């Protein structure tokens, strides 16, 4: 049996630069995987079988099944797999949980099925499953551009603790992207500058998120969560991806836990997580 971690993703910066003819948006984003993770267990089997600890996600529509079927087709594989997913990353939260499960499936099955697939080949399949999946194949810290398919990894791992805070509702990524207008678009320079500063070894800081004001227009409760995080943690905070999870830097795990306890008392889901390399070769 193979057991694989599927790490959550946060955006240290995310700028939407344009709407594309295919309906998606071009981005410039600094993405980071963090230690909060789902677990995927894979066993060889004849058919593709799937079960999930979260009953709402225990369907054939799950991205784990989609990724497995696409990979099987692309590499003309005869075998199947028995996949068991244990969820911890909240759903529709801006943390790319489903995309990370799909990336873990591609990594795991390429080993289980002995595909000898290189990153480029897996990346082609990953793109078809979702925009964040190519980054999540390798994880770590990266400058991600295009729709999400161009991934430039940072060579030196970062060491940083974060508090993640999510209000008790989910958000449709498509709806948030769909509500952006040209006034929300930017040239991506702030995200590129953040990546350049991380390359120079400067301390981690947060950039900007083009989707944050869009999210706040659609969901005023998301702004309240952001303001609560800012009042509890006296450091900059920002929405991750299309939200509604808010991320904030913290100095240590202990500091993060104190803030997380306080935010939990206000009714939020919270997690304290550190920046995370994938740590598993493809
Ligand atoms: O690629 P994925 O299925 O994860 O994206 C979910 C939705 O988010 C898309 O249907 C699209 O509406 C929006 N999106 C976008 N541009 C991106 C990524 C996502 O418009 N680069």
PDB file of C-alpha atoms and ligand atoms in Angstrom:
ATOM      1  CA  UNK A   1       0.000   0.000   0.000  1.00  0.00           C
ATOM      2  CA  UNK A   2       1.128   3.552  -0.725  1.00  0.00           C
ATOM      3  CA  UNK A   3       0.286   6.368   1.663  1.00  0.00           C
ATOM      4  CA  UNK A   4       0.685   9.872   0.285  1.00  0.00           C
ATOM      5  CA  UNK A   5       0.268  13.312   1.847  1.00  0.00           C
ATOM      6  CA  UNK A   6      -1.827  15.809  -0.082  1.00  0.00           C
ATOM      7  CA  UNK A   7      -0.769  19.177   1.326  1.00  0.00           C
ATOM      8  CA  UNK A   8      -2.977  22.271   1.341  1.00  0.00           C
ATOM      9  CA  UNK A   9      -1.964  25.287  -0.755  1.00  0.00           C
ATOM     10  CA  UNK A  10      -1.950  28.920   0.252  1.00  0.00           C
ATOM     11  CA  UNK A  11      -1.312  31.936  -1.962  1.00  0.00           C
ATOM     12  CA  UNK A  12       1.299  34.328  -0.564  1.00  0.00           C
ATOM     13  CA  UNK A  13       0.285  36.590  -3.448  1.00  0.00           C
ATOM     14  CA  UNK A  14      -2.230  36.225  -6.283  1.00  0.00           C
ATOM     15  CA  UNK A  15      -2.809  38.677  -9.092  1.00  0.00           C
ATOM     16  CA  UNK A  16      -5.248  38.185 -11.930  1.00  0.00           C
ATOM     17  CA  UNK A  17      -3.748  39.734 -15.048  1.00  0.00           C
ATOM     18  CA  UNK A  18      -6.380  39.073 -17.736  1.00  0.00           C
ATOM     19  CA  UNK A  19      -9.363  37.053 -18.827  1.00  0.00           C
ATOM     20  CA  UNK A  20      -8.457  34.411 -21.389  1.00  0.00           C
ATOM     21  CA  UNK A  21     -10.406  33.443 -24.496  1.00  0.00           C
ATOM     22  CA  UNK A  22     -11.032  29.994 -22.914  1.00  0.00           C
ATOM     23  CA  UNK A  23     -12.917  31.643 -20.016  1.00  0.00           C
ATOM     24  CA  UNK A  24     -10.157  31.079 -17.452  1.00  0.00           C
ATOM     25  CA  UNK A  25      -7.945  33.870 -16.093  1.00  0.00           C
ATOM     26  CA  UNK A  26      -4.213  34.426 -16.369  1.00  0.00           C
ATOM     27  CA  UNK A  27      -2.520  34.711 -12.998  1.00  0.00           C
ATOM     28  CA  UNK A  28       0.753  35.639 -11.414  1.00  0.00           C
ATOM     29  CA  UNK A  29       0.839  33.968  -8.017  1.00  0.00           C
ATOM     30  CA  UNK A  30       3.290  32.885  -5.340  1.00  0.00           C
ATOM     31  CA  UNK A  31       1.980  29.552  -4.118  1.00  0.00           C
ATOM     32  CA  UNK A  32       3.097  27.629  -1.057  1.00  0.00           C
ATOM     33  CA  UNK A  33       2.212  24.187   0.278  1.00  0.00           C
ATOM     34  CA  UNK A  34       1.632  23.945   4.041  1.00  0.00           C
ATOM     35  CA  UNK A  35       1.673  21.042   6.489  1.00  0.00           C
ATOM     36  CA  UNK A  36      -2.119  20.726   6.765  1.00  0.00           C
ATOM     37  CA  UNK A  37      -2.789  17.611   4.668  1.00  0.00           C
ATOM     38  CA  UNK A  38      -5.244  14.983   3.501  1.00  0.00           C
ATOM     39  CA  UNK A  39      -3.995  11.395   3.370  1.00  0.00           C
ATOM     40  CA  UNK A  40      -4.423   9.237   0.278  1.00  0.00           C
ATOM     41  CA  UNK A  41      -3.993   5.456   0.500  1.00  0.00           C
ATOM     42  CA  UNK A  42      -3.581   3.536  -2.745  1.00  0.00           C
ATOM     43  CA  UNK A  43      -3.637  -0.210  -3.297  1.00  0.00           C
ATOM     44  CA  UNK A  44      -3.445  -2.134  -6.553  1.00  0.00           C
ATOM     45  CA  UNK A  45      -6.824  -3.356  -7.791  1.00  0.00           C
ATOM     46  CA  UNK A  46      -8.517  -4.317 -11.078  1.00  0.00           C
ATOM     47  CA  UNK A  47     -10.960  -1.401 -11.258  1.00  0.00           C
ATOM     48  CA  UNK A  48     -10.703   2.174  -9.996  1.00  0.00           C
ATOM     49  CA  UNK A  49     -12.454   2.052  -6.608  1.00  0.00           C
ATOM     50  CA  UNK A  50     -12.775   5.085  -4.329  1.00  0.00           C
ATOM     51  CA  UNK A  51     -13.923   5.881  -0.819  1.00  0.00           C
ATOM     52  CA  UNK A  52     -13.594   9.024   1.276  1.00  0.00           C
ATOM     53  CA  UNK A  53     -13.867   9.843   4.996  1.00  0.00           C
ATOM     54  CA  UNK A  54     -16.138  12.796   4.063  1.00  0.00           C
ATOM     55  CA  UNK A  55     -19.444  11.335   2.828  1.00  0.00           C
ATOM     56  CA  UNK A  56     -20.234  14.410   0.733  1.00  0.00           C
ATOM     57  CA  UNK A  57     -17.049  13.840  -1.264  1.00  0.00           C
ATOM     58  CA  UNK A  58     -17.428  10.075  -1.522  1.00  0.00           C
ATOM     59  CA  UNK A  59     -18.574  10.071  -5.168  1.00  0.00           C
ATOM     60  CA  UNK A  60     -17.218   9.222  -8.610  1.00  0.00           C
ATOM     61  CA  UNK A  61     -17.088  13.003  -9.277  1.00  0.00           C
ATOM     62  CA  UNK A  62     -14.180  13.321  -6.851  1.00  0.00           C
ATOM     63  CA  UNK A  63     -11.003  14.673  -8.482  1.00  0.00           C
ATOM     64  CA  UNK A  64      -9.143  11.563  -7.238  1.00  0.00           C
ATOM     65  CA  UNK A  65     -11.281   9.425  -9.564  1.00  0.00           C
ATOM     66  CA  UNK A  66     -10.986  11.921 -12.413  1.00  0.00           C
ATOM     67  CA  UNK A  67      -7.181  12.069 -12.074  1.00  0.00           C
ATOM     68  CA  UNK A  68      -6.903   8.263 -11.882  1.00  0.00           C
ATOM     69  CA  UNK A  69      -9.105   7.757 -14.947  1.00  0.00           C
ATOM     70  CA  UNK A  70      -7.249  10.371 -17.000  1.00  0.00           C
ATOM     71  CA  UNK A  71      -3.841   8.914 -16.100  1.00  0.00           C
ATOM     72  CA  UNK A  72      -5.036   5.374 -16.862  1.00  0.00           C
ATOM     73  CA  UNK A  73      -6.279   6.518 -20.273  1.00  0.00           C
ATOM     74  CA  UNK A  74      -3.211   8.609 -21.111  1.00  0.00           C
ATOM     75  CA  UNK A  75      -0.721   5.859 -20.245  1.00  0.00           C
ATOM     76  CA  UNK A  76      -2.936   3.000 -21.488  1.00  0.00           C
ATOM     77  CA  UNK A  77      -2.802   1.237 -18.130  1.00  0.00           C
ATOM     78  CA  UNK A  78      -4.642  -2.064 -17.648  1.00  0.00           C
ATOM     79  CA  UNK A  79      -4.701  -1.980 -13.861  1.00  0.00           C
ATOM     80  CA  UNK A  80      -6.903  -0.014 -11.486  1.00  0.00           C
ATOM     81  CA  UNK A  81      -6.485   1.067  -7.870  1.00  0.00           C
ATOM     82  CA  UNK A  82      -8.293   1.069  -4.588  1.00  0.00           C
ATOM     83  CA  UNK A  83      -8.103   4.677  -3.347  1.00  0.00           C
ATOM     84  CA  UNK A  84      -9.033   5.738   0.186  1.00  0.00           C
ATOM     85  CA  UNK A  85      -8.977   9.466   0.957  1.00  0.00           C
ATOM     86  CA  UNK A  86      -8.921  10.819   4.513  1.00  0.00           C
ATOM     87  CA  UNK A  87      -9.942  14.495   4.422  1.00  0.00           C
ATOM     88  CA  UNK A  88      -8.643  17.200   6.738  1.00  0.00           C
ATOM     89  CA  UNK A  89      -8.390  20.187   4.386  1.00  0.00           C
ATOM     90  CA  UNK A  90     -11.711  22.084   4.351  1.00  0.00           C
ATOM     91  CA  UNK A  91     -13.622  22.039   1.072  1.00  0.00           C
ATOM     92  CA  UNK A  92     -14.168  25.105  -1.176  1.00  0.00           C
ATOM     93  CA  UNK A  93     -11.964  27.100   1.176  1.00  0.00           C
ATOM     94  CA  UNK A  94      -9.253  28.556  -1.103  1.00  0.00           C
ATOM     95  CA  UNK A  95      -6.796  25.866   0.036  1.00  0.00           C
ATOM     96  CA  UNK A  96      -6.899  23.687  -3.118  1.00  0.00           C
ATOM     97  CA  UNK A  97      -7.734  20.535  -1.140  1.00  0.00           C
ATOM     98  CA  UNK A  98      -9.402  18.740  -4.056  1.00  0.00           C
ATOM     99  CA  UNK A  99      -6.602  19.749  -6.437  1.00  0.00           C
ATOM    100  CA  UNK A 100      -4.009  18.482  -3.977  1.00  0.00           C
ATOM    101  CA  UNK A 101      -5.827  15.140  -3.682  1.00  0.00           C
ATOM    102  CA  UNK A 102      -5.715  14.916  -7.489  1.00  0.00           C
ATOM    103  CA  UNK A 103      -1.985  15.736  -7.569  1.00  0.00           C
ATOM    104  CA  UNK A 104      -1.319  13.090  -4.895  1.00  0.00           C
ATOM    105  CA  UNK A 105      -3.274  10.589  -7.012  1.00  0.00           C
ATOM    106  CA  UNK A 106      -1.103  11.321 -10.060  1.00  0.00           C
ATOM    107  CA  UNK A 107       2.121  11.045  -8.033  1.00  0.00           C
ATOM    108  CA  UNK A 108       1.011   7.898  -6.268  1.00  0.00           C
ATOM    109  CA  UNK A 109      -0.377   6.080  -9.278  1.00  0.00           C
ATOM    110  CA  UNK A 110       2.668   6.818 -11.411  1.00  0.00           C
ATOM    111  CA  UNK A 111       4.597   4.835  -8.754  1.00  0.00           C
ATOM    112  CA  UNK A 112       1.965   2.143  -8.167  1.00  0.00           C
ATOM    113  CA  UNK A 113       1.562   1.565 -11.916  1.00  0.00           C
ATOM    114  CA  UNK A 114       5.303   1.901 -12.561  1.00  0.00           C
ATOM    115  CA  UNK A 115       4.766   4.476 -15.292  1.00  0.00           C
ATOM    116  CA  UNK A 116       8.213   6.109 -15.249  1.00  0.00           C
ATOM    117  CA  UNK A 117       6.366   9.328 -16.101  1.00  0.00           C
ATOM    118  CA  UNK A 118       8.400  12.498 -15.899  1.00  0.00           C
ATOM    119  CA  UNK A 119       7.115  15.722 -14.377  1.00  0.00           C
ATOM    120  CA  UNK A 120       6.255  17.174 -17.793  1.00  0.00           C
ATOM    121  CA  UNK A 121       4.029  14.259 -18.730  1.00  0.00           C
ATOM    122  CA  UNK A 122       2.272  14.332 -15.364  1.00  0.00           C
ATOM    123  CA  UNK A 123       1.891  18.100 -15.693  1.00  0.00           C
ATOM    124  CA  UNK A 124      -0.081  17.657 -18.939  1.00  0.00           C
ATOM    125  CA  UNK A 125      -2.579  15.387 -17.173  1.00  0.00           C
ATOM    126  CA  UNK A 126      -2.577  17.636 -14.077  1.00  0.00           C
ATOM    127  CA  UNK A 127      -3.608  20.687 -16.122  1.00  0.00           C
ATOM    128  CA  UNK A 128      -6.634  18.862 -17.422  1.00  0.00           C
ATOM    129  CA  UNK A 129      -7.778  18.042 -13.891  1.00  0.00           C
ATOM    130  CA  UNK A 130      -7.498  21.605 -12.523  1.00  0.00           C
ATOM    131  CA  UNK A 131      -5.521  24.838 -12.635  1.00  0.00           C
ATOM    132  CA  UNK A 132      -3.727  24.343  -9.269  1.00  0.00           C
ATOM    133  CA  UNK A 133      -2.841  20.690  -9.882  1.00  0.00           C
ATOM    134  CA  UNK A 134       0.451  21.287 -11.824  1.00  0.00           C
ATOM    135  CA  UNK A 135       1.890  23.303  -8.889  1.00  0.00           C
ATOM    136  CA  UNK A 136       0.723  20.682  -6.397  1.00  0.00           C
ATOM    137  CA  UNK A 137       2.633  17.893  -8.164  1.00  0.00           C
ATOM    138  CA  UNK A 138       5.815  19.307  -6.654  1.00  0.00           C
ATOM    139  CA  UNK A 139       4.559  21.785  -4.061  1.00  0.00           C
ATOM    140  CA  UNK A 140       6.979  23.836  -1.981  1.00  0.00           C
ATOM    141  CA  UNK A 141       7.118  27.506  -2.956  1.00  0.00           C
ATOM    142  CA  UNK A 142       6.722  28.567  -6.584  1.00  0.00           C
ATOM    143  CA  UNK A 143       5.904  31.449  -8.888  1.00  0.00           C
ATOM    144  CA  UNK A 144       2.903  30.207 -10.834  1.00  0.00           C
ATOM    145  CA  UNK A 145       1.788  31.895 -14.053  1.00  0.00           C
ATOM    146  CA  UNK A 146      -0.549  31.355 -17.001  1.00  0.00           C
ATOM    147  CA  UNK A 147      -3.704  29.527 -15.976  1.00  0.00           C
ATOM    148  CA  UNK A 148      -1.564  27.722 -13.394  1.00  0.00           C
ATOM    149  CA  UNK A 149       0.453  25.490 -15.717  1.00  0.00           C
ATOM    150  CA  UNK A 150       3.758  27.407 -15.615  1.00  0.00           C
ATOM    151  CA  UNK A 151       5.505  26.649 -12.341  1.00  0.00           C
ATOM    152  CA  UNK A 152       8.846  28.144 -11.366  1.00  0.00           C
ATOM    153  CA  UNK A 153       9.956  26.559  -8.066  1.00  0.00           C
ATOM    154  CA  UNK A 154      11.931  28.395  -5.399  1.00  0.00           C
ATOM    155  CA  UNK A 155      15.048  26.323  -4.832  1.00  0.00           C
ATOM    156  CA  UNK A 156      15.512  27.021  -1.100  1.00  0.00           C
ATOM    157  CA  UNK A 157      12.716  25.814   1.195  1.00  0.00           C
ATOM    158  CA  UNK A 158      11.078  28.493   3.353  1.00  0.00           C
ATOM    159  CA  UNK A 159      10.507  28.063   7.065  1.00  0.00           C
ATOM    160  CA  UNK A 160       7.406  29.884   8.220  1.00  0.00           C
ATOM    161  CA  UNK A 161       4.397  29.250  10.476  1.00  0.00           C
ATOM    162  CA  UNK A 162       0.880  30.313   9.491  1.00  0.00           C
ATOM    163  CA  UNK A 163      -2.518  30.534  11.119  1.00  0.00           C
ATOM    164  CA  UNK A 164      -5.352  29.555   8.764  1.00  0.00           C
ATOM    165  CA  UNK A 165      -8.850  30.765   9.664  1.00  0.00           C
ATOM    166  CA  UNK A 166     -12.030  29.848   7.813  1.00  0.00           C
ATOM    167  CA  UNK A 167     -15.544  31.166   8.375  1.00  0.00           C
ATOM    168  CA  UNK A 168     -18.300  28.535   8.396  1.00  0.00           C
ATOM    169  CA  UNK A 169     -19.264  28.752   4.729  1.00  0.00           C
ATOM    170  CA  UNK A 170     -17.802  27.678   1.407  1.00  0.00           C
ATOM    171  CA  UNK A 171     -17.119  29.710  -1.700  1.00  0.00           C
ATOM    172  CA  UNK A 172     -17.343  28.830  -5.385  1.00  0.00           C
ATOM    173  CA  UNK A 173     -14.013  29.587  -7.067  1.00  0.00           C
ATOM    174  CA  UNK A 174     -15.766  29.944 -10.427  1.00  0.00           C
ATOM    175  CA  UNK A 175     -18.164  32.529  -8.962  1.00  0.00           C
ATOM    176  CA  UNK A 176     -15.353  34.651  -7.498  1.00  0.00           C
ATOM    177  CA  UNK A 177     -13.292  34.566 -10.715  1.00  0.00           C
ATOM    178  CA  UNK A 178     -16.492  35.248 -12.671  1.00  0.00           C
ATOM    179  CA  UNK A 179     -17.186  38.396 -10.640  1.00  0.00           C
ATOM    180  CA  UNK A 180     -13.774  39.977 -11.348  1.00  0.00           C
ATOM    181  CA  UNK A 181     -13.759  42.969 -13.670  1.00  0.00           C
ATOM    182  CA  UNK A 182     -10.878  44.679 -15.434  1.00  0.00           C
ATOM    183  CA  UNK A 183     -10.552  47.038 -12.443  1.00  0.00           C
ATOM    184  CA  UNK A 184      -9.494  44.014 -10.330  1.00  0.00           C
ATOM    185  CA  UNK A 185      -6.729  43.053 -12.777  1.00  0.00           C
ATOM    186  CA  UNK A 186      -3.081  43.972 -12.313  1.00  0.00           C
ATOM    187  CA  UNK A 187       0.236  43.479 -14.104  1.00  0.00           C
ATOM    188  CA  UNK A 188       1.481  40.888 -11.573  1.00  0.00           C
ATOM    189  CA  UNK A 189       4.505  42.951 -10.587  1.00  0.00           C
ATOM    190  CA  UNK A 190       3.879  42.743  -6.817  1.00  0.00           C
ATOM    191  CA  UNK A 191       3.756  38.948  -6.948  1.00  0.00           C
ATOM    192  CA  UNK A 192       6.929  38.796  -9.057  1.00  0.00           C
ATOM    193  CA  UNK A 193       8.656  41.196  -6.630  1.00  0.00           C
ATOM    194  CA  UNK A 194       7.639  39.027  -3.667  1.00  0.00           C
ATOM    195  CA  UNK A 195       9.073  35.949  -5.389  1.00  0.00           C
ATOM    196  CA  UNK A 196      12.291  37.815  -6.192  1.00  0.00           C
ATOM    197  CA  UNK A 197      12.654  38.887  -2.543  1.00  0.00           C
ATOM    198  CA  UNK A 198      12.146  35.290  -1.355  1.00  0.00           C
ATOM    199  CA  UNK A 199      14.840  34.225  -3.832  1.00  0.00           C
ATOM    200  CA  UNK A 200      17.190  36.733  -2.242  1.00  0.00           C
ATOM    201  CA  UNK A 201      16.479  35.063   1.109  1.00  0.00           C
ATOM    202  CA  UNK A 202      14.458  37.925   2.566  1.00  0.00           C
ATOM    203  CA  UNK A 203      11.822  37.136   5.233  1.00  0.00           C
ATOM    204  CA  UNK A 204       8.445  35.816   4.119  1.00  0.00           C
ATOM    205  CA  UNK A 205       5.746  38.456   3.787  1.00  0.00           C
ATOM    206  CA  UNK A 206       2.360  38.589   2.121  1.00  0.00           C
ATOM    207  CA  UNK A 207       1.809  40.243  -1.251  1.00  0.00           C
ATOM    208  CA  UNK A 208      -1.661  41.059  -2.583  1.00  0.00           C
ATOM    209  CA  UNK A 209      -4.696  39.055  -3.634  1.00  0.00           C
ATOM    210  CA  UNK A 210      -6.783  40.403  -6.546  1.00  0.00           C
ATOM    211  CA  UNK A 211      -9.619  38.081  -5.532  1.00  0.00           C
ATOM    212  CA  UNK A 212      -9.908  39.401  -1.957  1.00  0.00           C
ATOM    213  CA  UNK A 213     -11.984  42.544  -2.720  1.00  0.00           C
ATOM    214  CA  UNK A 214     -14.129  40.478  -5.117  1.00  0.00           C
ATOM    215  CA  UNK A 215     -14.776  37.910  -2.362  1.00  0.00           C
ATOM    216  CA  UNK A 216     -15.637  40.674   0.129  1.00  0.00           C
ATOM    217  CA  UNK A 217     -18.152  42.160  -2.348  1.00  0.00           C
ATOM    218  CA  UNK A 218     -19.834  38.761  -2.738  1.00  0.00           C
ATOM    219  CA  UNK A 219     -19.593  37.617   0.910  1.00  0.00           C
ATOM    220  CA  UNK A 220     -19.515  40.397   3.545  1.00  0.00           C
ATOM    221  CA  UNK A 221     -19.023  37.684   6.230  1.00  0.00           C
ATOM    222  CA  UNK A 222     -15.635  36.924   4.667  1.00  0.00           C
ATOM    223  CA  UNK A 223     -14.545  40.511   5.370  1.00  0.00           C
ATOM    224  CA  UNK A 224     -15.662  40.133   9.004  1.00  0.00           C
ATOM    225  CA  UNK A 225     -13.508  37.009   9.314  1.00  0.00           C
ATOM    226  CA  UNK A 226     -10.544  38.905   7.829  1.00  0.00           C
ATOM    227  CA  UNK A 227     -11.081  41.772  10.293  1.00  0.00           C
ATOM    228  CA  UNK A 228     -11.323  39.343  13.224  1.00  0.00           C
ATOM    229  CA  UNK A 229      -8.018  37.737  12.179  1.00  0.00           C
ATOM    230  CA  UNK A 230      -6.385  41.184  11.921  1.00  0.00           C
ATOM    231  CA  UNK A 231      -7.616  42.141  15.387  1.00  0.00           C
ATOM    232  CA  UNK A 232      -6.393  38.906  17.019  1.00  0.00           C
ATOM    233  CA  UNK A 233      -3.074  38.648  15.159  1.00  0.00           C
ATOM    234  CA  UNK A 234      -1.338  41.996  14.958  1.00  0.00           C
ATOM    235  CA  UNK A 235       0.313  41.080  11.660  1.00  0.00           C
ATOM    236  CA  UNK A 236      -0.807  41.381   8.039  1.00  0.00           C
ATOM    237  CA  UNK A 237      -3.410  38.839   6.939  1.00  0.00           C
ATOM    238  CA  UNK A 238      -4.779  37.952   3.517  1.00  0.00           C
ATOM    239  CA  UNK A 239      -7.399  35.736   1.923  1.00  0.00           C
ATOM    240  CA  UNK A 240      -5.954  32.619   0.270  1.00  0.00           C
ATOM    241  CA  UNK A 241      -7.020  32.022  -3.338  1.00  0.00           C
ATOM    242  CA  UNK A 242     -10.730  32.652  -3.870  1.00  0.00           C
ATOM    243  CA  UNK A 243     -11.245  32.255  -0.109  1.00  0.00           C
ATOM    244  CA  UNK A 244     -12.794  32.356   2.309  1.00  0.00           C
ATOM    245  CA  UNK A 245      -9.800  31.086   4.364  1.00  0.00           C
ATOM    246  CA  UNK A 246      -7.648  33.905   5.733  1.00  0.00           C
ATOM    247  CA  UNK A 247      -3.926  33.315   6.265  1.00  0.00           C
ATOM    248  CA  UNK A 248      -1.659  35.185   8.681  1.00  0.00           C
ATOM    249  CA  UNK A 249       2.023  34.757   9.475  1.00  0.00           C
ATOM    250  CA  UNK A 250       3.014  33.844  13.017  1.00  0.00           C
ATOM    251  CA  UNK A 251       6.380  33.712  14.740  1.00  0.00           C
ATOM    252  CA  UNK A 252       6.099  30.163  16.108  1.00  0.00           C
ATOM    253  CA  UNK A 253       3.710  27.265  16.500  1.00  0.00           C
ATOM    254  CA  UNK A 254       3.023  28.352  20.109  1.00  0.00           C
ATOM    255  CA  UNK A 255       2.131  31.916  19.011  1.00  0.00           C
ATOM    256  CA  UNK A 256      -0.075  30.513  16.278  1.00  0.00           C
ATOM    257  CA  UNK A 257      -1.923  28.202  18.686  1.00  0.00           C
ATOM    258  CA  UNK A 258      -2.735  31.104  21.038  1.00  0.00           C
ATOM    259  CA  UNK A 259      -4.240  33.112  18.164  1.00  0.00           C
ATOM    260  CA  UNK A 260      -6.008  30.051  16.723  1.00  0.00           C
ATOM    261  CA  UNK A 261      -7.656  29.310  20.108  1.00  0.00           C
ATOM    262  CA  UNK A 262      -9.020  32.816  20.257  1.00  0.00           C
ATOM    263  CA  UNK A 263     -10.338  32.679  16.690  1.00  0.00           C
ATOM    264  CA  UNK A 264     -11.929  29.264  17.322  1.00  0.00           C
ATOM    265  CA  UNK A 265     -13.883  30.817  20.205  1.00  0.00           C
ATOM    266  CA  UNK A 266     -15.351  33.252  17.657  1.00  0.00           C
ATOM    267  CA  UNK A 267     -16.742  30.286  15.691  1.00  0.00           C
ATOM    268  CA  UNK A 268     -14.063  29.868  13.032  1.00  0.00           C
ATOM    269  CA  UNK A 269     -12.309  26.697  11.857  1.00  0.00           C
ATOM    270  CA  UNK A 270      -8.574  27.200  12.377  1.00  0.00           C
ATOM    271  CA  UNK A 271      -5.302  25.393  11.777  1.00  0.00           C
ATOM    272  CA  UNK A 272      -1.679  26.208  12.547  1.00  0.00           C
ATOM    273  CA  UNK A 273       0.577  24.954   9.774  1.00  0.00           C
ATOM    274  CA  UNK A 274       4.129  25.438   8.560  1.00  0.00           C
ATOM    275  CA  UNK A 275       5.476  25.776   5.045  1.00  0.00           C
ATOM    276  CA  UNK A 276       5.998  22.329   3.597  1.00  0.00           C
ATOM    277  CA  UNK A 277       8.071  20.734   0.865  1.00  0.00           C
ATOM    278  CA  UNK A 278       6.495  17.751  -0.850  1.00  0.00           C
ATOM    279  CA  UNK A 279       9.329  15.487   0.282  1.00  0.00           C
ATOM    280  CA  UNK A 280       8.383  12.671  -2.072  1.00  0.00           C
ATOM    281  CA  UNK A 281       9.888  12.195  -5.480  1.00  0.00           C
ATOM    282  CA  UNK A 282       7.578  11.653  -8.419  1.00  0.00           C
TER     283      UNK A 282
HETATM  284  O1  LIG B   1      -9.188  24.879 -12.777  1.00  0.00           O
HETATM  285  P1  LIG B   1     -10.202  24.745 -11.712  1.00  0.00           P
HETATM  286  O2  LIG B   1     -11.305  23.781 -12.091  1.00  0.00           O
HETATM  287  O3  LIG B   1      -9.655  24.453 -10.351  1.00  0.00           O
HETATM  288  O4  LIG B   1     -10.887  26.171 -11.589  1.00  0.00           O
HETATM  289  C1  LIG B   1     -12.154  26.370 -11.001  1.00  0.00           C
HETATM  290  C2  LIG B   1     -12.771  27.604 -11.628  1.00  0.00           C
HETATM  291  O5  LIG B   1     -12.014  28.764 -11.279  1.00  0.00           O
HETATM  292  C3  LIG B   1     -12.766  27.578 -13.141  1.00  0.00           C
HETATM  293  O6  LIG B   1     -13.930  26.978 -13.623  1.00  0.00           O
HETATM  294  C4  LIG B   1     -12.696  29.033 -13.499  1.00  0.00           C
HETATM  295  O7  LIG B   1     -13.986  29.601 -13.422  1.00  0.00           O
HETATM  296  C5  LIG B   1     -11.892  29.661 -12.372  1.00  0.00           C
HETATM  297  N1  LIG B   1     -10.476  29.835 -12.710  1.00  0.00           N
HETATM  298  C6  LIG B   1     -10.108  30.830 -13.608  1.00  0.00           C
HETATM  299  N2  LIG B   1      -8.786  31.002 -13.926  1.00  0.00           N
HETATM  300  C7  LIG B   1      -7.830  30.250 -13.348  1.00  0.00           C
HETATM  301  C8  LIG B   1      -8.181  29.248 -12.421  1.00  0.00           C
HETATM  302  C9  LIG B   1      -9.510  29.064 -12.122  1.00  0.00           C
HETATM  303  O8  LIG B   1     -10.963  31.541 -14.141  1.00  0.00           O
HETATM  304  N3  LIG B   1      -6.553  30.444 -13.657  1.00  0.00           N
END
